[in-house]
Amino acid sequence: MKTRLRSIDARPAFARPAIAVPAIAGPAIARPALARPALACPRLGEGGPPPGFSRAGQPQAKTTKEAGDMRTEQQMMDLILGYARQDERVRAVVMNGSRTNVNVPKDRFQDYDIVYLVTELDSFVQNHAWTDVFGKRLIMQMPDEGQLFPSDREGRYAYLMQLADGNRIDLTLIERSQSDEYVLEDKLTVVLLDKDGMLPELPPPTDEDYRIKPPTASEHAGCCNEFWWVATYVAKGLWRQEHLYAYDHLNLYVRPMLLTMLDWQVGISTGYKVSTGKNSKYLRQYVDGRTWSELMATYSDASLEGMWEALFAMGELFRRVSSEVAESMGFAFNEAEALRVTAYLEEVRSQSVR
C-alpha cells in the first residue's frame, strides 16, 4: 500500500503509513475527536439500587476472581465451535489475529479473533441475547451500531466482548455471500469449520502482510518533511503555553514519523522479514540499547519544559535514524532542512516563558 503523507492542515489525524495492514475480522472504524458525551446515571429509588449498582450508585463489577477461573484455550475453542455447530445459521468459522501468528508470544490477553460466516444477519442483530452463551461479560462493544463512530459496512456485524473470566472474543458475523472475498483479506486466516465445503483451501497462516515494507525515496522524503513541518507546530504551542495543543501535535503527528523511520531502520537490518507490531510494541526487540534509550527520552510529562526536552530528543534521534536509512537505501537526505528547523526551534524556545 503506498504511503500517503498529507499536510497537517488538510487532515484531522495521521495514521502511520509504514506498514500496510489488510482488513481483518475486527471492524475498521475511523474514530474522530469527540466531545464528551453526557452519560445517563441510574437513579436510586426507595426500592434499592438498580441491578449492578451499589447503594452509593457505584457499579459493581464482576472481577475475574468472582467470575471463576479463566477458561483455557481449549475450553474457549470448544465453546466457539460448539455454538457454531448447533446453530444452522452459522455455516463456517474462521480465525485470524495473534492466535494464528506463530511469531506472536502467547499470553492471557490474546483475543480470539473469530468470524462466523452466516446465512443472514438480521436474526442475530435483532436480539443480542444469543451472545450470552459465551459467558458473563464485563463490557461489550458493537461498533456497527454506530453510536459514536458511524459504520458503513454492509453484510458484517461485530461483537467485541470482554468476558468476566479474563478472556476476550472479537466475533464478527459476515454474510456467507462475502465468504470468498473475506478469506483472502488476511493471510493469517485459518478455517476452523466449514459445514458446506464452500471455502477454498488456504495456505499456512503468515504475517507477511503485516511486515515492514521498504520505503520509496518519495516516502522517506515525505516522512522527513512531515516530521520537521509539524515540529514547528509543537514549538508554537509551547511558546503560547498551550499544553494540550503542543502535546497532541508532539504525540499524534511528530512521534508517528519517528516510529515510522525506526520501522524502516528495523526493516533494513532484518531484510523486511519482521513486524514491529501494533503501536510498535515489538520495536525494542530489534533496536540497539542506545536507540531504545534515546527513544524513551522522547516520552515526557506534560510540563512545558518536559515537552521541549522531548521535542529536541525526538529531533536528534530522528535526524540520526533518517540519515542512516537514507544512506542504506541510497536516498538523498535533506540535512539542511533538518538543521534549519532545529535552529528555528531553538530560537523559539529561547524566547518562551520558562
mmCIF file of C-alpha atoms in Angstrom:
data_model
loop_
_atom_site.group_PDB
_atom_site.id
_atom_site.type_symbol
_atom_site.label_atom_id
_atom_site.label_comp_id
_atom_site.label_asym_id
_atom_site.label_seq_id
_atom_site.Cartn_x
_atom_site.Cartn_y
_atom_site.Cartn_z
ATOM 1 C CA MET A 1 0.000 0.000 0.000
ATOM 2 C CA LYS A 2 1.502 3.318 -0.978
ATOM 3 C CA THR A 3 2.261 5.734 1.822
ATOM 4 C CA ARG A 4 0.058 8.787 1.901
ATOM 5 C CA LEU A 5 1.584 11.849 3.519
ATOM 6 C CA ARG A 6 -0.584 14.934 3.607
ATOM 7 C CA SER A 7 -0.171 18.335 5.150
ATOM 8 C CA ILE A 8 -1.368 18.586 8.719
ATOM 9 C CA ASP A 9 -3.625 21.446 7.629
ATOM 10 C CA ALA A 10 -5.547 19.070 5.347
ATOM 11 C CA ARG A 11 -6.305 16.284 7.790
ATOM 12 C CA PRO A 12 -7.516 15.801 11.344
ATOM 13 C CA ALA A 13 -5.121 12.989 12.266
ATOM 14 C CA PHE A 14 -2.243 11.000 10.824
ATOM 15 C CA ALA A 15 -2.105 7.230 10.548
ATOM 16 C CA ARG A 16 1.369 5.700 10.429
ATOM 17 C CA PRO A 17 1.988 4.668 6.823
ATOM 18 C CA ALA A 18 4.975 2.348 7.080
ATOM 19 C CA ILE A 19 3.173 -0.974 7.325
ATOM 20 C CA ALA A 20 0.267 -1.940 5.117
ATOM 21 C CA VAL A 21 -2.371 -3.648 7.231
ATOM 22 C CA PRO A 22 -5.177 -5.506 5.464
ATOM 23 C CA ALA A 23 -8.753 -5.671 6.635
ATOM 24 C CA ILE A 24 -9.217 -8.297 9.339
ATOM 25 C CA ALA A 25 -12.031 -9.680 11.406
ATOM 26 C CA GLY A 26 -12.350 -6.631 13.610
ATOM 27 C CA PRO A 27 -14.125 -3.632 12.106
ATOM 28 C CA ALA A 28 -12.091 -0.841 10.607
ATOM 29 C CA ILE A 29 -13.589 2.260 12.154
ATOM 30 C CA ALA A 30 -12.345 5.825 11.891
ATOM 31 C CA ARG A 31 -12.593 7.426 15.299
ATOM 32 C CA PRO A 32 -12.651 11.216 15.130
ATOM 33 C CA ALA A 33 -12.203 13.505 18.090
ATOM 34 C CA LEU A 34 -15.415 13.643 20.071
ATOM 35 C CA ALA A 35 -16.985 15.915 22.576
ATOM 36 C CA ARG A 36 -17.511 14.149 25.878
ATOM 37 C CA PRO A 37 -20.996 12.629 25.780
ATOM 38 C CA ALA A 38 -23.487 13.143 28.563
ATOM 39 C CA LEU A 39 -23.876 9.884 30.443
ATOM 40 C CA ALA A 40 -27.187 8.744 31.826
ATOM 41 C CA CYS A 41 -26.718 7.851 35.500
ATOM 42 C CA PRO A 42 -29.065 5.476 37.294
ATOM 43 C CA ARG A 43 -31.392 6.942 39.893
ATOM 44 C CA LEU A 44 -31.573 5.272 43.255
ATOM 45 C CA GLY A 45 -35.134 4.846 44.454
ATOM 46 C CA GLU A 46 -36.653 3.667 47.687
ATOM 47 C CA GLY A 47 -36.739 0.096 46.443
ATOM 48 C CA GLY A 48 -32.932 -0.083 46.490
ATOM 49 C CA PRO A 49 -30.255 0.337 43.856
ATOM 50 C CA PRO A 50 -30.732 -0.788 40.279
ATOM 51 C CA PRO A 51 -29.252 -4.180 39.397
ATOM 52 C CA GLY A 52 -25.483 -3.991 39.169
ATOM 53 C CA PHE A 53 -25.173 -0.828 41.282
ATOM 54 C CA SER A 54 -24.343 -0.343 44.947
ATOM 55 C CA ARG A 55 -26.270 1.806 47.413
ATOM 56 C CA ALA A 56 -23.828 4.605 46.684
ATOM 57 C CA GLY A 57 -24.660 4.405 42.983
ATOM 58 C CA GLN A 58 -21.329 2.848 42.077
ATOM 59 C CA PRO A 59 -21.335 -0.008 39.542
ATOM 60 C CA GLN A 60 -20.471 -3.395 40.983
ATOM 61 C CA ALA A 61 -18.115 -5.041 38.507
ATOM 62 C CA LYS A 62 -17.532 -8.761 38.422
ATOM 63 C CA THR A 63 -13.824 -9.422 38.714
ATOM 64 C CA THR A 64 -12.239 -12.466 37.117
ATOM 65 C CA LYS A 65 -11.935 -13.951 40.591
ATOM 66 C CA GLU A 66 -15.663 -13.543 41.229
ATOM 67 C CA ALA A 67 -16.495 -14.843 37.748
ATOM 68 C CA GLY A 68 -14.467 -18.013 38.220
ATOM 69 C CA ASP A 69 -11.150 -19.222 36.866
ATOM 70 C CA MET A 70 -10.155 -18.114 33.407
ATOM 71 C CA ARG A 71 -11.234 -20.706 30.861
ATOM 72 C CA THR A 72 -8.473 -22.407 28.914
ATOM 73 C CA GLU A 73 -7.866 -22.016 25.203
ATOM 74 C CA GLN A 74 -9.313 -25.481 24.616
ATOM 75 C CA GLN A 75 -12.454 -24.639 26.577
ATOM 76 C CA MET A 76 -12.922 -21.416 24.635
ATOM 77 C CA MET A 77 -12.438 -23.097 21.282
ATOM 78 C CA ASP A 78 -14.879 -25.854 22.253
ATOM 79 C CA LEU A 79 -17.419 -23.166 23.165
ATOM 80 C CA ILE A 80 -16.905 -21.123 19.997
ATOM 81 C CA LEU A 81 -17.112 -24.146 17.715
ATOM 82 C CA GLY A 82 -19.820 -25.863 19.754
ATOM 83 C CA TYR A 83 -22.181 -22.955 19.285
ATOM 84 C CA ALA A 84 -21.391 -22.778 15.568
ATOM 85 C CA ARG A 85 -22.086 -26.481 15.076
ATOM 86 C CA GLN A 86 -25.532 -26.375 16.668
ATOM 87 C CA ASP A 87 -26.712 -23.133 15.014
ATOM 88 C CA GLU A 88 -27.771 -23.834 11.424
ATOM 89 C CA ARG A 89 -27.371 -20.173 10.525
ATOM 90 C CA VAL A 90 -23.600 -20.467 11.027
ATOM 91 C CA ARG A 91 -22.072 -22.218 8.020
ATOM 92 C CA ALA A 92 -18.355 -21.743 8.642
ATOM 93 C CA VAL A 93 -15.919 -20.447 11.266
ATOM 94 C CA VAL A 94 -12.522 -18.884 10.649
ATOM 95 C CA MET A 95 -9.937 -17.336 12.953
ATOM 96 C CA ASN A 96 -7.105 -14.881 12.421
ATOM 97 C CA GLY A 97 -5.105 -12.426 14.517
ATOM 98 C CA SER A 98 -2.413 -13.134 17.069
ATOM 99 C CA ARG A 99 -3.604 -16.670 17.859
ATOM 100 C CA THR A 100 -2.816 -17.815 14.326
ATOM 101 C CA ASN A 101 0.506 -15.947 14.154
ATOM 102 C CA VAL A 102 3.388 -18.182 15.245
ATOM 103 C CA ASN A 103 5.621 -15.122 15.676
ATOM 104 C CA VAL A 104 3.476 -13.662 18.454
ATOM 105 C CA PRO A 105 4.226 -14.853 22.004
ATOM 106 C CA LYS A 106 1.228 -16.411 23.699
ATOM 107 C CA ASP A 107 -0.248 -14.797 26.788
ATOM 108 C CA ARG A 108 -3.549 -14.484 28.620
ATOM 109 C CA PHE A 109 -4.525 -11.238 26.882
ATOM 110 C CA GLN A 110 -4.644 -12.573 23.324
ATOM 111 C CA ASP A 111 -8.060 -12.077 21.756
ATOM 112 C CA TYR A 112 -9.995 -14.766 19.977
ATOM 113 C CA ASP A 113 -10.452 -13.096 16.587
ATOM 114 C CA ILE A 114 -13.302 -15.186 15.218
ATOM 115 C CA VAL A 115 -15.558 -14.879 12.184
ATOM 116 C CA TYR A 116 -18.863 -16.692 11.792
ATOM 117 C CA LEU A 117 -19.900 -16.906 8.149
ATOM 118 C CA VAL A 118 -23.690 -16.877 8.377
ATOM 119 C CA THR A 119 -26.736 -17.252 6.152
ATOM 120 C CA GLU A 120 -28.087 -13.836 7.192
ATOM 121 C CA LEU A 121 -27.512 -11.157 9.834
ATOM 122 C CA ASP A 122 -30.967 -9.906 10.777
ATOM 123 C CA SER A 123 -31.979 -12.665 13.163
ATOM 124 C CA PHE A 124 -28.703 -12.268 15.054
ATOM 125 C CA VAL A 125 -28.670 -8.487 15.406
ATOM 126 C CA GLN A 126 -32.348 -8.106 16.264
ATOM 127 C CA ASN A 127 -31.728 -9.764 19.618
ATOM 128 C CA HIS A 128 -28.195 -9.752 21.004
ATOM 129 C CA ALA A 129 -29.032 -12.113 23.870
ATOM 130 C CA TRP A 130 -27.577 -15.057 21.925
ATOM 131 C CA THR A 131 -24.083 -13.762 22.782
ATOM 132 C CA ASP A 132 -24.716 -14.692 26.433
ATOM 133 C CA VAL A 133 -23.633 -18.218 25.519
ATOM 134 C CA PHE A 134 -20.007 -17.075 25.723
ATOM 135 C CA GLY A 135 -20.306 -16.248 29.417
ATOM 136 C CA LYS A 136 -20.612 -13.269 31.717
ATOM 137 C CA ARG A 137 -19.292 -10.044 30.274
ATOM 138 C CA LEU A 138 -17.604 -7.043 31.827
ATOM 139 C CA ILE A 139 -18.387 -4.980 28.755
ATOM 140 C CA MET A 140 -19.367 -5.424 25.127
ATOM 141 C CA GLN A 141 -18.978 -3.086 22.189
ATOM 142 C CA MET A 142 -20.922 -3.358 18.937
ATOM 143 C CA PRO A 143 -19.083 -0.956 16.634
ATOM 144 C CA ASP A 144 -21.508 -1.420 13.770
ATOM 145 C CA GLU A 145 -24.284 0.145 15.839
ATOM 146 C CA GLY A 146 -22.608 3.457 15.049
ATOM 147 C CA GLN A 147 -23.427 5.111 18.368
ATOM 148 C CA LEU A 148 -20.290 7.269 18.331
ATOM 149 C CA PHE A 149 -18.385 6.125 15.272
ATOM 150 C CA PRO A 150 -20.738 5.538 12.332
ATOM 151 C CA SER A 151 -20.098 2.378 10.337
ATOM 152 C CA ASP A 152 -20.930 1.947 6.664
ATOM 153 C CA ARG A 153 -20.071 -1.744 6.441
ATOM 154 C CA GLU A 154 -22.651 -3.926 4.788
ATOM 155 C CA GLY A 155 -23.166 -7.608 5.476
ATOM 156 C CA ARG A 156 -20.884 -7.576 8.523
ATOM 157 C CA TYR A 157 -21.526 -7.090 12.226
ATOM 158 C CA ALA A 158 -19.045 -7.277 15.100
ATOM 159 C CA TYR A 159 -19.374 -8.124 18.788
ATOM 160 C CA LEU A 160 -16.322 -7.198 20.852
ATOM 161 C CA MET A 161 -16.687 -8.968 24.188
ATOM 162 C CA GLN A 162 -14.510 -8.642 27.273
ATOM 163 C CA LEU A 163 -15.601 -11.584 29.356
ATOM 164 C CA ALA A 164 -15.609 -11.593 33.131
ATOM 165 C CA ASP A 165 -13.194 -14.531 33.385
ATOM 166 C CA GLY A 166 -10.492 -12.549 31.542
ATOM 167 C CA ASN A 167 -10.992 -13.936 28.049
ATOM 168 C CA ARG A 168 -11.875 -11.681 25.156
ATOM 169 C CA ILE A 169 -13.664 -12.569 21.933
ATOM 170 C CA ASP A 170 -13.811 -10.308 18.896
ATOM 171 C CA LEU A 171 -16.564 -12.059 16.975
ATOM 172 C CA THR A 172 -17.625 -10.805 13.564
ATOM 173 C CA LEU A 173 -20.632 -12.086 11.659
ATOM 174 C CA ILE A 174 -20.213 -11.978 7.884
ATOM 175 C CA GLU A 175 -22.849 -12.955 5.365
ATOM 176 C CA ARG A 176 -21.968 -16.138 3.524
ATOM 177 C CA SER A 177 -22.174 -14.320 0.187
ATOM 178 C CA GLN A 178 -18.954 -12.471 1.153
ATOM 179 C CA SER A 179 -17.031 -15.608 2.125
ATOM 180 C CA ASP A 180 -14.830 -15.897 -0.978
ATOM 181 C CA GLU A 181 -13.810 -12.263 -0.682
ATOM 182 C CA TYR A 182 -13.303 -12.357 3.066
ATOM 183 C CA VAL A 183 -10.997 -15.367 3.403
ATOM 184 C CA LEU A 184 -8.498 -13.705 1.057
ATOM 185 C CA GLU A 185 -8.376 -10.442 3.016
ATOM 186 C CA ASP A 186 -5.916 -11.655 5.656
ATOM 187 C CA LYS A 187 -3.137 -14.204 5.211
ATOM 188 C CA LEU A 188 -3.384 -15.106 8.908
ATOM 189 C CA THR A 189 -6.822 -16.646 8.345
ATOM 190 C CA VAL A 190 -7.332 -20.269 9.379
ATOM 191 C CA VAL A 191 -10.515 -22.249 8.660
ATOM 192 C CA LEU A 192 -11.855 -23.941 11.808
ATOM 193 C CA LEU A 193 -15.194 -25.232 10.493
ATOM 194 C CA ASP A 194 -16.767 -25.446 7.058
ATOM 195 C CA LYS A 195 -20.118 -27.226 7.067
ATOM 196 C CA ASP A 196 -20.698 -26.904 3.335
ATOM 197 C CA GLY A 197 -17.171 -27.188 1.966
ATOM 198 C CA MET A 198 -17.590 -23.735 0.486
ATOM 199 C CA LEU A 199 -14.215 -22.249 1.466
ATOM 200 C CA PRO A 200 -11.046 -22.686 -0.588
ATOM 201 C CA GLU A 201 -8.041 -24.483 0.831
ATOM 202 C CA LEU A 202 -5.848 -21.799 2.374
ATOM 203 C CA PRO A 203 -2.054 -21.813 2.676
ATOM 204 C CA PRO A 204 -0.488 -21.902 6.169
ATOM 205 C CA PRO A 205 -1.029 -18.612 8.011
ATOM 206 C CA THR A 206 1.676 -15.986 7.628
ATOM 207 C CA ASP A 207 2.139 -12.452 8.932
ATOM 208 C CA GLU A 208 3.844 -11.263 5.740
ATOM 209 C CA ASP A 209 1.130 -8.668 5.075
ATOM 210 C CA TYR A 210 1.995 -7.014 8.392
ATOM 211 C CA ARG A 211 5.748 -6.904 7.914
ATOM 212 C CA ILE A 212 7.629 -3.676 7.387
ATOM 213 C CA LYS A 213 7.720 -2.636 3.737
ATOM 214 C CA PRO A 214 10.747 -0.928 2.120
ATOM 215 C CA PRO A 215 10.240 2.823 1.732
ATOM 216 C CA THR A 216 10.488 4.600 -1.573
ATOM 217 C CA ALA A 217 12.615 7.716 -1.877
ATOM 218 C CA SER A 218 9.423 9.758 -2.014
ATOM 219 C CA GLU A 219 8.068 8.168 1.172
ATOM 220 C CA HIS A 220 11.318 8.755 3.014
ATOM 221 C CA ALA A 221 11.451 12.399 1.943
ATOM 222 C CA GLY A 222 7.778 12.864 2.842
ATOM 223 C CA CYS A 223 8.281 11.374 6.292
ATOM 224 C CA CYS A 224 11.217 13.708 6.946
ATOM 225 C CA ASN A 225 9.317 16.734 5.726
ATOM 226 C CA GLU A 226 6.270 15.845 7.836
ATOM 227 C CA PHE A 227 8.369 15.409 10.970
ATOM 228 C CA TRP A 228 10.085 18.771 10.703
ATOM 229 C CA TRP A 229 6.991 20.595 9.467
ATOM 230 C CA VAL A 230 4.836 19.562 12.407
ATOM 231 C CA ALA A 231 7.689 20.140 14.865
ATOM 232 C CA THR A 232 7.102 23.867 14.291
ATOM 233 C CA TYR A 233 3.508 23.432 15.461
ATOM 234 C CA VAL A 234 4.739 21.921 18.703
ATOM 235 C CA ALA A 235 7.066 24.868 19.246
ATOM 236 C CA LYS A 236 4.246 27.316 18.578
ATOM 237 C CA GLY A 237 2.040 25.571 21.114
ATOM 238 C CA LEU A 238 4.794 25.536 23.733
ATOM 239 C CA TRP A 239 5.571 29.234 23.211
ATOM 240 C CA ARG A 240 1.865 30.028 23.694
ATOM 241 C CA GLN A 241 1.774 27.697 26.736
ATOM 242 C CA GLU A 242 -0.973 25.692 25.067
ATOM 243 C CA HIS A 243 -0.147 22.407 26.750
ATOM 244 C CA LEU A 244 -2.795 20.257 25.080
ATOM 245 C CA TYR A 245 -2.179 21.614 21.582
ATOM 246 C CA ALA A 246 1.565 21.066 21.891
ATOM 247 C CA TYR A 247 1.225 17.632 23.498
ATOM 248 C CA ASP A 248 -1.167 16.375 20.827
ATOM 249 C CA HIS A 249 0.975 17.583 17.942
ATOM 250 C CA LEU A 250 4.063 16.069 19.533
ATOM 251 C CA ASN A 251 2.493 12.662 20.019
ATOM 252 C CA LEU A 252 -0.144 12.391 17.275
ATOM 253 C CA TYR A 253 1.886 13.781 14.374
ATOM 254 C CA VAL A 254 5.593 14.045 15.129
ATOM 255 C CA ARG A 255 6.019 10.767 17.008
ATOM 256 C CA PRO A 256 4.404 8.605 14.274
ATOM 257 C CA MET A 257 7.034 9.876 11.827
ATOM 258 C CA LEU A 258 9.810 8.927 14.238
ATOM 259 C CA LEU A 259 8.362 5.447 14.748
ATOM 260 C CA THR A 260 7.890 5.025 11.014
ATOM 261 C CA MET A 261 11.547 5.873 10.419
ATOM 262 C CA LEU A 262 12.594 3.442 13.145
ATOM 263 C CA ASP A 263 10.456 0.774 11.486
ATOM 264 C CA TRP A 264 12.292 1.316 8.225
ATOM 265 C CA GLN A 265 15.617 1.027 10.021
ATOM 266 C CA VAL A 266 14.458 -2.273 11.520
ATOM 267 C CA GLY A 267 13.302 -3.425 8.088
ATOM 268 C CA ILE A 268 16.736 -2.749 6.628
ATOM 269 C CA SER A 269 18.509 -4.661 9.399
ATOM 270 C CA THR A 270 16.154 -7.672 9.210
ATOM 271 C CA GLY A 271 15.632 -7.910 5.475
ATOM 272 C CA TYR A 272 11.994 -6.820 5.893
ATOM 273 C CA LYS A 273 11.070 -10.167 7.435
ATOM 274 C CA VAL A 274 9.513 -8.877 10.673
ATOM 275 C CA SER A 275 6.745 -6.676 12.012
ATOM 276 C CA THR A 276 7.175 -4.374 14.985
ATOM 277 C CA GLY A 277 3.506 -4.959 15.798
ATOM 278 C CA LYS A 278 0.631 -2.696 16.643
ATOM 279 C CA ASN A 279 1.835 0.553 18.195
ATOM 280 C CA SER A 280 5.421 -0.655 17.650
ATOM 281 C CA LYS A 281 5.078 -2.947 20.666
ATOM 282 C CA TYR A 282 7.879 -5.267 19.479
ATOM 283 C CA LEU A 283 10.257 -2.472 18.466
ATOM 284 C CA ARG A 284 12.540 -2.982 21.465
ATOM 285 C CA GLN A 285 13.458 -6.464 20.198
ATOM 286 C CA TYR A 286 15.026 -5.029 17.058
ATOM 287 C CA VAL A 287 16.848 -1.817 18.044
ATOM 288 C CA ASP A 288 20.105 -1.431 19.922
ATOM 289 C CA GLY A 289 20.323 -0.196 23.503
ATOM 290 C CA ARG A 290 21.384 3.300 22.529
ATOM 291 C CA THR A 291 18.432 3.792 20.201
ATOM 292 C CA TRP A 292 15.973 2.443 22.743
ATOM 293 C CA SER A 293 17.306 4.753 25.479
ATOM 294 C CA GLU A 294 17.101 7.728 23.143
ATOM 295 C CA LEU A 295 13.538 6.800 22.182
ATOM 296 C CA MET A 296 12.498 6.523 25.847
ATOM 297 C CA ALA A 297 13.874 10.031 26.398
ATOM 298 C CA THR A 298 11.246 11.348 23.969
ATOM 299 C CA TYR A 299 8.392 10.433 26.331
ATOM 300 C CA SER A 300 7.782 13.394 28.595
ATOM 301 C CA ASP A 301 5.441 14.598 31.251
ATOM 302 C CA ALA A 302 3.002 17.330 30.279
ATOM 303 C CA SER A 303 5.112 20.200 31.568
ATOM 304 C CA LEU A 304 6.280 22.808 29.081
ATOM 305 C CA GLU A 305 9.936 22.128 29.858
ATOM 306 C CA GLY A 306 9.392 18.381 29.621
ATOM 307 C CA MET A 307 7.816 18.751 26.193
ATOM 308 C CA TRP A 308 10.655 20.956 24.967
ATOM 309 C CA GLU A 309 13.137 18.311 26.082
ATOM 310 C CA ALA A 310 11.115 15.587 24.379
ATOM 311 C CA LEU A 311 10.853 17.560 21.138
ATOM 312 C CA PHE A 312 14.611 18.064 20.905
ATOM 313 C CA ALA A 313 15.280 14.455 21.873
ATOM 314 C CA MET A 314 12.942 13.395 19.039
ATOM 315 C CA GLY A 315 14.697 15.721 16.623
ATOM 316 C CA GLU A 316 18.142 14.394 17.466
ATOM 317 C CA LEU A 317 17.083 10.753 17.174
ATOM 318 C CA PHE A 318 15.072 11.358 14.001
ATOM 319 C CA ARG A 319 17.918 13.172 12.278
ATOM 320 C CA ARG A 320 20.333 10.328 13.025
ATOM 321 C CA VAL A 321 17.998 7.498 12.012
ATOM 322 C CA SER A 322 16.617 9.208 8.909
ATOM 323 C CA SER A 323 20.165 9.863 7.737
ATOM 324 C CA GLU A 324 21.117 6.213 8.299
ATOM 325 C CA VAL A 325 18.042 4.979 6.438
ATOM 326 C CA ALA A 326 18.747 7.322 3.531
ATOM 327 C CA GLU A 327 22.355 6.123 3.312
ATOM 328 C CA SER A 328 21.333 2.454 3.421
ATOM 329 C CA MET A 329 18.679 2.923 0.734
ATOM 330 C CA GLY A 330 20.711 5.238 -1.475
ATOM 331 C CA PHE A 331 18.286 8.146 -1.000
ATOM 332 C CA ALA A 332 19.109 11.834 -0.971
ATOM 333 C CA PHE A 333 18.960 13.281 2.548
ATOM 334 C CA ASN A 334 17.896 16.884 3.107
ATOM 335 C CA GLU A 335 20.034 17.624 6.146
ATOM 336 C CA ALA A 336 19.810 21.358 5.533
ATOM 337 C CA GLU A 337 16.047 21.254 6.168
ATOM 338 C CA ALA A 338 16.555 19.455 9.462
ATOM 339 C CA LEU A 339 19.224 21.913 10.598
ATOM 340 C CA ARG A 340 17.143 24.960 9.639
ATOM 341 C CA VAL A 341 14.116 23.755 11.554
ATOM 342 C CA THR A 342 16.210 22.745 14.566
ATOM 343 C CA ALA A 343 17.730 26.240 14.699
ATOM 344 C CA TYR A 344 14.233 27.724 14.497
ATOM 345 C CA LEU A 345 13.004 25.532 17.347
ATOM 346 C CA GLU A 346 15.964 26.608 19.486
ATOM 347 C CA GLU A 347 15.186 30.255 18.775
ATOM 348 C CA VAL A 348 11.509 29.863 19.755
ATOM 349 C CA ARG A 349 12.492 28.014 22.916
ATOM 350 C CA SER A 350 14.917 30.770 23.911
ATOM 351 C CA GLN A 351 12.080 33.299 23.655
ATOM 352 C CA SER A 352 9.472 31.285 25.540
ATOM 353 C CA VAL A 353 8.423 31.700 29.152
ATOM 354 C CA ARG A 354 10.177 29.251 31.486
#
